[in-house]
Short mmCIF file of N, CA and C in Angstrom, two decimals:
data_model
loop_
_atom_site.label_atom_id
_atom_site.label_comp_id
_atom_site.label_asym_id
_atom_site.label_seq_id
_atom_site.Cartn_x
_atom_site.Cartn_y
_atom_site.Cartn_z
N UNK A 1 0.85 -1.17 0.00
CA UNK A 1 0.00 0.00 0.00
C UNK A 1 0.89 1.23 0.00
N UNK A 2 0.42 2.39 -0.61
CA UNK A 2 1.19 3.55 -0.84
C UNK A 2 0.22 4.44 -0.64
N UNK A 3 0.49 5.21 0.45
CA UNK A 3 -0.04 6.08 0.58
C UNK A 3 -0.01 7.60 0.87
N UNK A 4 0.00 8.43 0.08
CA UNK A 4 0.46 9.94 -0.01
C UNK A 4 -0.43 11.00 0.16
N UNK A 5 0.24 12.18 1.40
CA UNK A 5 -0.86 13.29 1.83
C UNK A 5 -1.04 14.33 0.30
N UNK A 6 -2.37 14.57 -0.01
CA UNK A 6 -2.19 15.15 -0.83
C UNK A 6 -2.93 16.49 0.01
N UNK A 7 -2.95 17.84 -0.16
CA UNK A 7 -3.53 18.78 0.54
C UNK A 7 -2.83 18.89 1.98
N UNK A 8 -3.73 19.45 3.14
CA UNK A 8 -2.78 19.50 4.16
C UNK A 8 -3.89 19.02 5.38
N UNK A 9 -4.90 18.28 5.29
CA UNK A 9 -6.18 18.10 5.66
C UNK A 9 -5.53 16.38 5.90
N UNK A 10 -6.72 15.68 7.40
CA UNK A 10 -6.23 14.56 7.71
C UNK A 10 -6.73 14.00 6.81
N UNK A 11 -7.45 14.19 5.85
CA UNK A 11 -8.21 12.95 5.08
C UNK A 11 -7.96 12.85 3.76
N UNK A 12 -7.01 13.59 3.20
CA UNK A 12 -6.91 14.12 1.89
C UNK A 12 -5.62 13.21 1.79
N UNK A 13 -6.25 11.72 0.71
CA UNK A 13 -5.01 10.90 0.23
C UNK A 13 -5.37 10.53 -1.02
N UNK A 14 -4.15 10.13 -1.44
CA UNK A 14 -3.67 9.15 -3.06
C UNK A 14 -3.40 8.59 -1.97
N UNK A 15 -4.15 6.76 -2.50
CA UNK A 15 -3.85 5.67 -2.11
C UNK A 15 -3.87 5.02 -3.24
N UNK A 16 -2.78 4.20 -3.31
CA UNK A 16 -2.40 2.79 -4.39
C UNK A 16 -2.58 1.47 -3.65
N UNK A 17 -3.55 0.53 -3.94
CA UNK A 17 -3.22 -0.82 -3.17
C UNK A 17 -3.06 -1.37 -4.38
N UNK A 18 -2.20 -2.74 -3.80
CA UNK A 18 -2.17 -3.78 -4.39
C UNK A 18 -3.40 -5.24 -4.58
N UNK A 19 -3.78 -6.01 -5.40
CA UNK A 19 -3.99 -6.95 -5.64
C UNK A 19 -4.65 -7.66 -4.28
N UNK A 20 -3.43 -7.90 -4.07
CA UNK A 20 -3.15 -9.35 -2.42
C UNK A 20 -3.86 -8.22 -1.53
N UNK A 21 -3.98 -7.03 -1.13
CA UNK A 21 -4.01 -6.06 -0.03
C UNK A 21 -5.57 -5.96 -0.27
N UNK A 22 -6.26 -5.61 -1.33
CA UNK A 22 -7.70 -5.36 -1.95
C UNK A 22 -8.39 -6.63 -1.36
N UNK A 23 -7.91 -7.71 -1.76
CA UNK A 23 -8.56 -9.65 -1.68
C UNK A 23 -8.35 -9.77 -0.33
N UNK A 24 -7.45 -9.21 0.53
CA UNK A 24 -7.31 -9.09 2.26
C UNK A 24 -8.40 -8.61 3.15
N UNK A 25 -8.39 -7.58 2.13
CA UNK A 25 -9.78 -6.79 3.39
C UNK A 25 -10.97 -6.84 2.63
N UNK A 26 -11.09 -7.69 1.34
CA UNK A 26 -12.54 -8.17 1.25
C UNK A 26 -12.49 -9.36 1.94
N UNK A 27 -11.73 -10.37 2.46
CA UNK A 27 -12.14 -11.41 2.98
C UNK A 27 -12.23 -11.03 4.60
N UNK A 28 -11.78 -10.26 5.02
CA UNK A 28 -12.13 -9.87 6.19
C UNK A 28 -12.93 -8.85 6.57
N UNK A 29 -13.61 -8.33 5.86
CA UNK A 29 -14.88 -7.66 6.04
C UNK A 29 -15.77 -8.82 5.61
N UNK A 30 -15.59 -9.57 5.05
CA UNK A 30 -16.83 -10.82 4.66
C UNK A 30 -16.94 -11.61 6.00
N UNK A 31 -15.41 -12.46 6.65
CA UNK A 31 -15.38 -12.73 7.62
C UNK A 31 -16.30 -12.00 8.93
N UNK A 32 -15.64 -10.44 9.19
CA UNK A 32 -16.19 -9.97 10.01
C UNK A 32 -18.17 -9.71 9.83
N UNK A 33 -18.59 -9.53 8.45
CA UNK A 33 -20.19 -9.31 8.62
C UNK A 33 -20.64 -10.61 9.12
N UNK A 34 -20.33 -11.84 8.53
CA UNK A 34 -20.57 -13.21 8.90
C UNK A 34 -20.71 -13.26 10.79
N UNK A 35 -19.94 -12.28 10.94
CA UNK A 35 -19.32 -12.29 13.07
C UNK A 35 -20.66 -11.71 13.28
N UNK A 36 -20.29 -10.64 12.86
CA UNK A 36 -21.10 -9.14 13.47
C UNK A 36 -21.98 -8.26 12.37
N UNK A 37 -23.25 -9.00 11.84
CA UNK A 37 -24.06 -8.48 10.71
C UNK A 37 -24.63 -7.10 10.83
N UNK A 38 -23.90 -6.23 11.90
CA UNK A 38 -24.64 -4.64 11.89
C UNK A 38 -23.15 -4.32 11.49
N UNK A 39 -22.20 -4.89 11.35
CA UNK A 39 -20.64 -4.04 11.26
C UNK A 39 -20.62 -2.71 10.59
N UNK A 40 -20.04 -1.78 11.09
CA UNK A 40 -20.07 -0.59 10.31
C UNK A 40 -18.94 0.51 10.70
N UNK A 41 -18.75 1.38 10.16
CA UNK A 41 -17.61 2.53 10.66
C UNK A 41 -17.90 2.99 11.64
N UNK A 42 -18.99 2.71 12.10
CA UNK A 42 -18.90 2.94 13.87
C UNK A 42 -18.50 1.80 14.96
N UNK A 43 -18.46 1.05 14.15
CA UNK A 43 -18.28 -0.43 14.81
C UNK A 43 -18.65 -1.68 14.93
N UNK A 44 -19.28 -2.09 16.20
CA UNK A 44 -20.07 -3.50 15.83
C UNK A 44 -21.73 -3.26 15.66
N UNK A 45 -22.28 -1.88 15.98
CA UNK A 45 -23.55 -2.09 15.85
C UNK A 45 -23.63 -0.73 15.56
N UNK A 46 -24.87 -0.03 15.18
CA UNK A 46 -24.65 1.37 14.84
C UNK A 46 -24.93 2.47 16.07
N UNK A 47 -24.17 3.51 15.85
CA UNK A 47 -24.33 4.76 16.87
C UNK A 47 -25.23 5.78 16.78
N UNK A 48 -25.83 6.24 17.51
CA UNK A 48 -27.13 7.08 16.93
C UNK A 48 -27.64 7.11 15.59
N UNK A 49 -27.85 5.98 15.06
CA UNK A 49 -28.61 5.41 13.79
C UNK A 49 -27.59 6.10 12.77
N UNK A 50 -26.32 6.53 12.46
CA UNK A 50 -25.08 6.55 11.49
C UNK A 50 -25.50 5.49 10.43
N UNK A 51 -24.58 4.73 10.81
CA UNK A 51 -24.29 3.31 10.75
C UNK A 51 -24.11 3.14 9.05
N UNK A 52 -22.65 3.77 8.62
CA UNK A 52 -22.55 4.17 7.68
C UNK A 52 -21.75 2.57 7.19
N UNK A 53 -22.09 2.21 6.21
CA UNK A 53 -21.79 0.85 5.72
C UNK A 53 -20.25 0.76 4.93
N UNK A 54 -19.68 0.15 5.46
CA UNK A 54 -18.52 -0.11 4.46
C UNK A 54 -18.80 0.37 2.80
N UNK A 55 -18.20 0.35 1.90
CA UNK A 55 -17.73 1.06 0.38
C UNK A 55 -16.34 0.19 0.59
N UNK A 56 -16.43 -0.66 0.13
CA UNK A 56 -14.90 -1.59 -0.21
C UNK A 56 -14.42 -0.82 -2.02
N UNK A 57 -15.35 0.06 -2.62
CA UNK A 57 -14.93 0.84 -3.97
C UNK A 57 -14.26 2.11 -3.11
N UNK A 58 -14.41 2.33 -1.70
CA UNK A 58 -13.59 3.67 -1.63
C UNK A 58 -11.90 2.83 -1.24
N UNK A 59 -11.12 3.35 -1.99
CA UNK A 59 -9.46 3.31 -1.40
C UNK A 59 -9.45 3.56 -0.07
N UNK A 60 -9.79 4.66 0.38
CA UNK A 60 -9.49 4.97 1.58
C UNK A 60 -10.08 3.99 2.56
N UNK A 61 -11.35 3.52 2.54
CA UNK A 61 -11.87 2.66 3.44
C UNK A 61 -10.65 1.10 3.24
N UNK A 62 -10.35 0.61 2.89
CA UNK A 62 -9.29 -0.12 2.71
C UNK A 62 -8.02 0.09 2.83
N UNK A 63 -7.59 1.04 2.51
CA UNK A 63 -6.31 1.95 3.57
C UNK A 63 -6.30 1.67 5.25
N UNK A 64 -7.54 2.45 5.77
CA UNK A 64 -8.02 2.56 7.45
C UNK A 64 -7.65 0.59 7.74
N UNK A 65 -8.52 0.03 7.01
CA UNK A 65 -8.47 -1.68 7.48
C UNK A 65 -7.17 -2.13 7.33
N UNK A 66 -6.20 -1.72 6.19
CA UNK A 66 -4.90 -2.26 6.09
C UNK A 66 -3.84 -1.62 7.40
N UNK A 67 -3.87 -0.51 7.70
CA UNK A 67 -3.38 0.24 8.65
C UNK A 67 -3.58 -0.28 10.26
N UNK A 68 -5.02 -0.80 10.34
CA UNK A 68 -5.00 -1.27 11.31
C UNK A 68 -4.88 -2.71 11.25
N UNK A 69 -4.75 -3.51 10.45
CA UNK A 69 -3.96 -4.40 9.95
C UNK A 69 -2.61 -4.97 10.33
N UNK A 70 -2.15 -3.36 10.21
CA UNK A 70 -0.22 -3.87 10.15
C UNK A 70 -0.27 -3.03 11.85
N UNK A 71 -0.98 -2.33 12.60
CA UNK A 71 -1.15 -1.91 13.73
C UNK A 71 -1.42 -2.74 14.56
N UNK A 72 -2.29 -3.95 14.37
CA UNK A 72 -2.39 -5.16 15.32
C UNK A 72 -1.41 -6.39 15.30
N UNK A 73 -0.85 -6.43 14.11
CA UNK A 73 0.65 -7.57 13.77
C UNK A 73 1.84 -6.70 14.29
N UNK A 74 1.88 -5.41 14.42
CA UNK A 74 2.95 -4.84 15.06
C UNK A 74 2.78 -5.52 16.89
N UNK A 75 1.61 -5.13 17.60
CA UNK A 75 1.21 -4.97 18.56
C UNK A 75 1.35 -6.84 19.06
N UNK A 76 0.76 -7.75 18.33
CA UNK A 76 0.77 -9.23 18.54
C UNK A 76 -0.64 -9.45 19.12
N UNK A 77 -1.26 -11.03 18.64
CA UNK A 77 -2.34 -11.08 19.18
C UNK A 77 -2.40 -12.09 20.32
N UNK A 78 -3.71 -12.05 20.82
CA UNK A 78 -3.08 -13.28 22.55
C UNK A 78 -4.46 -14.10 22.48
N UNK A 79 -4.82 -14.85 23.42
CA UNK A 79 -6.09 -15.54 23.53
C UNK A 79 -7.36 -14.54 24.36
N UNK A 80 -6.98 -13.70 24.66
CA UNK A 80 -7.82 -12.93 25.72
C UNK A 80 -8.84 -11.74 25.32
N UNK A 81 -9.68 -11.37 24.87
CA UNK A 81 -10.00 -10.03 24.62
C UNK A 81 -10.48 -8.63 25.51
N UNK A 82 -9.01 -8.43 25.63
CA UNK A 82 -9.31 -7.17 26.92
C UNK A 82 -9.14 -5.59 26.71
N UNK A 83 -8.24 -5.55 25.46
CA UNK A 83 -8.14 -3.95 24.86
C UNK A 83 -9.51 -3.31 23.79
N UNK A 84 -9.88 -2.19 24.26
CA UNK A 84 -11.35 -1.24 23.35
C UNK A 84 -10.64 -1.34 21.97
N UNK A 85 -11.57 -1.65 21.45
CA UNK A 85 -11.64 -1.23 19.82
C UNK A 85 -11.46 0.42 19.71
N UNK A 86 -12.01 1.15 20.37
CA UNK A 86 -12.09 2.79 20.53
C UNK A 86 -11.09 3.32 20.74
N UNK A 87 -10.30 2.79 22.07
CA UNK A 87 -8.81 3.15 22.10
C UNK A 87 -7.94 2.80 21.31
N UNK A 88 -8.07 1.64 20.72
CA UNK A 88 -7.01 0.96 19.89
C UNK A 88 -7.21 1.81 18.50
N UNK A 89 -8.19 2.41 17.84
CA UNK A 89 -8.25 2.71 16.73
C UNK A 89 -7.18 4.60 17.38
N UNK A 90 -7.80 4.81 18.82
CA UNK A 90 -6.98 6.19 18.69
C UNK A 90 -5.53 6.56 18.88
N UNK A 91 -5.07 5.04 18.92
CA UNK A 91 -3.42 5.04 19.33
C UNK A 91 -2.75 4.52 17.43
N UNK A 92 -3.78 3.98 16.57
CA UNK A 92 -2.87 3.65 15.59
C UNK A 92 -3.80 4.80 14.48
N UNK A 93 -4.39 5.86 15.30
CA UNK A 93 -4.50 7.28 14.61
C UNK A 93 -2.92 7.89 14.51
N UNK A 94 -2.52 7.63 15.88
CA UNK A 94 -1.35 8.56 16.17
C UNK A 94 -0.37 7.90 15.40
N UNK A 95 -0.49 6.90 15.12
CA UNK A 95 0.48 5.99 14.33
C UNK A 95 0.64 6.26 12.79
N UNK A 96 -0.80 5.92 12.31
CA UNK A 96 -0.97 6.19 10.98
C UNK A 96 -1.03 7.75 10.33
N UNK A 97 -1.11 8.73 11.43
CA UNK A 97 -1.51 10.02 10.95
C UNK A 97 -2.48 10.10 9.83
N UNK A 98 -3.82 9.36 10.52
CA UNK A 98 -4.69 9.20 9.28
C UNK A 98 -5.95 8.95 10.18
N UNK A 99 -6.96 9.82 10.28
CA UNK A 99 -8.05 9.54 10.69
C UNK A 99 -8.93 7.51 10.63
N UNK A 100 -8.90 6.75 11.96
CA UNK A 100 -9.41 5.45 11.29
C UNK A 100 -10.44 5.52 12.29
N UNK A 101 -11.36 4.46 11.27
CA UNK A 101 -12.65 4.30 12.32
C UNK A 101 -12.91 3.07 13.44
N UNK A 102 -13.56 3.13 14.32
CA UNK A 102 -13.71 1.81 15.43
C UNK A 102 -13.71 1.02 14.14
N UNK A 103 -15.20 0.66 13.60
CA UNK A 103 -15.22 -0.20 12.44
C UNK A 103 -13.93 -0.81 11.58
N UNK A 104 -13.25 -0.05 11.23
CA UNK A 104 -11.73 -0.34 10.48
C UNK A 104 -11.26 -1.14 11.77
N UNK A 105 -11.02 -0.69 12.52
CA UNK A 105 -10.56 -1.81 13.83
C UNK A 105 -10.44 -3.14 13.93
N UNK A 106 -12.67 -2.84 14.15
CA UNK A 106 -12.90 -4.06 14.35
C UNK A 106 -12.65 -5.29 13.00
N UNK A 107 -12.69 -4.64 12.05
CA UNK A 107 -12.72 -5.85 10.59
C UNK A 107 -11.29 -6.18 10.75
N UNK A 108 -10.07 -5.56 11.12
CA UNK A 108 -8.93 -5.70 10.77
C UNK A 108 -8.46 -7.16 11.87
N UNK A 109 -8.89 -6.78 12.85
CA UNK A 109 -8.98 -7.21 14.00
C UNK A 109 -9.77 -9.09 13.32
N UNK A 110 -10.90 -9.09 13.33
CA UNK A 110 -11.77 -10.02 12.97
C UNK A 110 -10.58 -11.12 11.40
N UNK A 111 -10.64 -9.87 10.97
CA UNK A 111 -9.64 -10.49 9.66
C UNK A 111 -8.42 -11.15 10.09
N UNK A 112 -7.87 -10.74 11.25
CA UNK A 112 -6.44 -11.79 11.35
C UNK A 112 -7.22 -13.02 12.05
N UNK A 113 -8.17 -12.81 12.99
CA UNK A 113 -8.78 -13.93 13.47
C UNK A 113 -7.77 -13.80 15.14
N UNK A 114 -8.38 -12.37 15.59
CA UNK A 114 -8.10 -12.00 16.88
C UNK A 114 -9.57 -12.21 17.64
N UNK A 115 -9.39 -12.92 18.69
CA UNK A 115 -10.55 -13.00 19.69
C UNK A 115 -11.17 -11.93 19.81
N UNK A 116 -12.46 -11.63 19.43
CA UNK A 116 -13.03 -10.64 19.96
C UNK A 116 -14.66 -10.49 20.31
N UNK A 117 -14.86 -9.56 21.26
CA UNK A 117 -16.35 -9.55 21.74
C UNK A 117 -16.87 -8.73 21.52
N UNK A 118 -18.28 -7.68 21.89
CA UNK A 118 -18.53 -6.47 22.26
C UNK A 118 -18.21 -6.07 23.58
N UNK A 119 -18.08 -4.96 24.13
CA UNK A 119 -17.36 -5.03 25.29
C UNK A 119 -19.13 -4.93 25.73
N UNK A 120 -20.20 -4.70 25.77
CA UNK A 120 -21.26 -4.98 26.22
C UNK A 120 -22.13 -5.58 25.04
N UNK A 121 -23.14 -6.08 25.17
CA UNK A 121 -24.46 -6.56 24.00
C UNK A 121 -25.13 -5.15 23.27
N UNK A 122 -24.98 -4.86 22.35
CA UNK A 122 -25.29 -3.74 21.68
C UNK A 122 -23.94 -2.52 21.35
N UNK A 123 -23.00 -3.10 22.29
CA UNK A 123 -21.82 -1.83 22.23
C UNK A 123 -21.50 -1.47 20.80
N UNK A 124 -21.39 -0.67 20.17
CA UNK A 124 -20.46 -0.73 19.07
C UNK A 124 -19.15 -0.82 19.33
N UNK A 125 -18.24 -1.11 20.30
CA UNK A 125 -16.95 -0.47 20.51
C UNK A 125 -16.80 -2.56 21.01
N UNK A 126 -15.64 -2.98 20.76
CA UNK A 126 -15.11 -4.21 21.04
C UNK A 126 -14.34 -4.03 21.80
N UNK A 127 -13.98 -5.70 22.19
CA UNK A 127 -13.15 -5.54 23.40
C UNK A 127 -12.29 -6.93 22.30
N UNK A 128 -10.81 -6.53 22.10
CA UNK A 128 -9.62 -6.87 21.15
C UNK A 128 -8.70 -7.88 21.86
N UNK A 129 -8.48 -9.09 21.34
CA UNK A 129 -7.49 -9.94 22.16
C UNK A 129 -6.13 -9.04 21.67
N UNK A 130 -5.40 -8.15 22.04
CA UNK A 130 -4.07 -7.69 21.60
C UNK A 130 -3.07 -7.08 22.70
N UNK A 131 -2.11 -8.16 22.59
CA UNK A 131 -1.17 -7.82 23.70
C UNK A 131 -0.91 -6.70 24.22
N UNK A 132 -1.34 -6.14 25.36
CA UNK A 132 -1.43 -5.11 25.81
C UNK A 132 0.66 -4.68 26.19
N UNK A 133 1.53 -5.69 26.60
CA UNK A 133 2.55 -5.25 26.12
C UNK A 133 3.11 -4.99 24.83
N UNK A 134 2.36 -5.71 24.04
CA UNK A 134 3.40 -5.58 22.76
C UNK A 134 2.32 -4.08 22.33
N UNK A 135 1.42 -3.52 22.93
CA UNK A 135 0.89 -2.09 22.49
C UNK A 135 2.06 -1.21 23.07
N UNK A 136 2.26 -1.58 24.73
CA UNK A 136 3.40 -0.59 25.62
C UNK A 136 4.75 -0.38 24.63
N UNK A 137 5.07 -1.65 23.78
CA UNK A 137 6.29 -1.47 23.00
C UNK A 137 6.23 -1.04 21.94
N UNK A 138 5.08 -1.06 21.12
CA UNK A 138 4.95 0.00 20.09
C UNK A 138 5.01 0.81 19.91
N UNK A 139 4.08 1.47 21.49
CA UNK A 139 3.89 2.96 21.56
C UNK A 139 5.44 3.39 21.86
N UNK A 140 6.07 2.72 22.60
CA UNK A 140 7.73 3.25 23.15
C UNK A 140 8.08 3.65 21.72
N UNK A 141 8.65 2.26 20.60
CA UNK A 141 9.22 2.53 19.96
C UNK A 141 8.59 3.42 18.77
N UNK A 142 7.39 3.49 18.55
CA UNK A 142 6.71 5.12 18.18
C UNK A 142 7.11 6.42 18.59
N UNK A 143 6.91 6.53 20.10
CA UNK A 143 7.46 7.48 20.52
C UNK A 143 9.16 7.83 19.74
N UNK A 144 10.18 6.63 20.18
CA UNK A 144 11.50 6.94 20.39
C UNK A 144 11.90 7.63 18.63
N UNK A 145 11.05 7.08 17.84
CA UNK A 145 11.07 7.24 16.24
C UNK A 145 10.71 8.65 15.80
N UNK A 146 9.74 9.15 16.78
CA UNK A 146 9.33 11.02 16.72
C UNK A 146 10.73 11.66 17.68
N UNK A 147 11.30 11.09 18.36
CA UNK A 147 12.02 11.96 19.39
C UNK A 147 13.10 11.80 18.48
#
């Protein structure tokens, strides 16, 4: 994936995917509706009736899923699901310098075939099997990479 700021705005990209990257996050958004049949960019169920549906024709919506993609294989996955989908999407904001949604999260998440729940029945926001150290070491070596 290639992805370039065009303008000076968080949302304003040229994205190029590849092939293998496109066939990735359609099988894991297929995976994930199969999980969670309200899935949406708000998450697992919709938020004050939003509930804006995936567009697998927008680039960018496939960007957000690949990003958090390579944000949860950085991080490692475990048997447990104890980290928010909500937080997790706002720490690999800071990562990606790219606006992503819970939803992107959760499919990316669902797509590697990370344990996951709602953190309540109706929540939109999940609760993520992802090593909560290997997040502490990301964020370090994130940090140490800006300093």
């Amino acid at each position: 994936m290639k992805v370039t700021p065009v303008g000076n705005t968080y949302v304003d990209w040229l994205i190029e995917l590849t092939a293998s990257e496109k066939k990735w996050v359609e099988g894991a958004l297929k995976k994930a509706l199969k999980e969670f049949p309200n899935i949406n960019h708000d998450g697992l169920e919709n938020w004050k009736f939003r509930g804006e549906l995936f567009d697998l024709e927008l680039p960018l919506t496939m960007a957000r899923i690949l990003y958090c993609k390579e944000f949860i294989e950085q991080c490692g996955i475990i048997k447990t699901p104890t980290l928010s989908s909500y937080q997790l999407k706002h720490d690999c904001e800071k990562w990606a310098s790219m606006y992503i949604t819970n939803g992107s999260m959760c499919v990316a998440a669902i797509g590697l075939g990370a344990p996951m729940r709602p953190v309540v029945m109706g929540s939109t926001n999940g609760l993520i099997a992802i090593s909560r150290a290997g997040l502490k070491k990301f964020k370090q070596k994130m940090a140490s990479s800006i300093a």
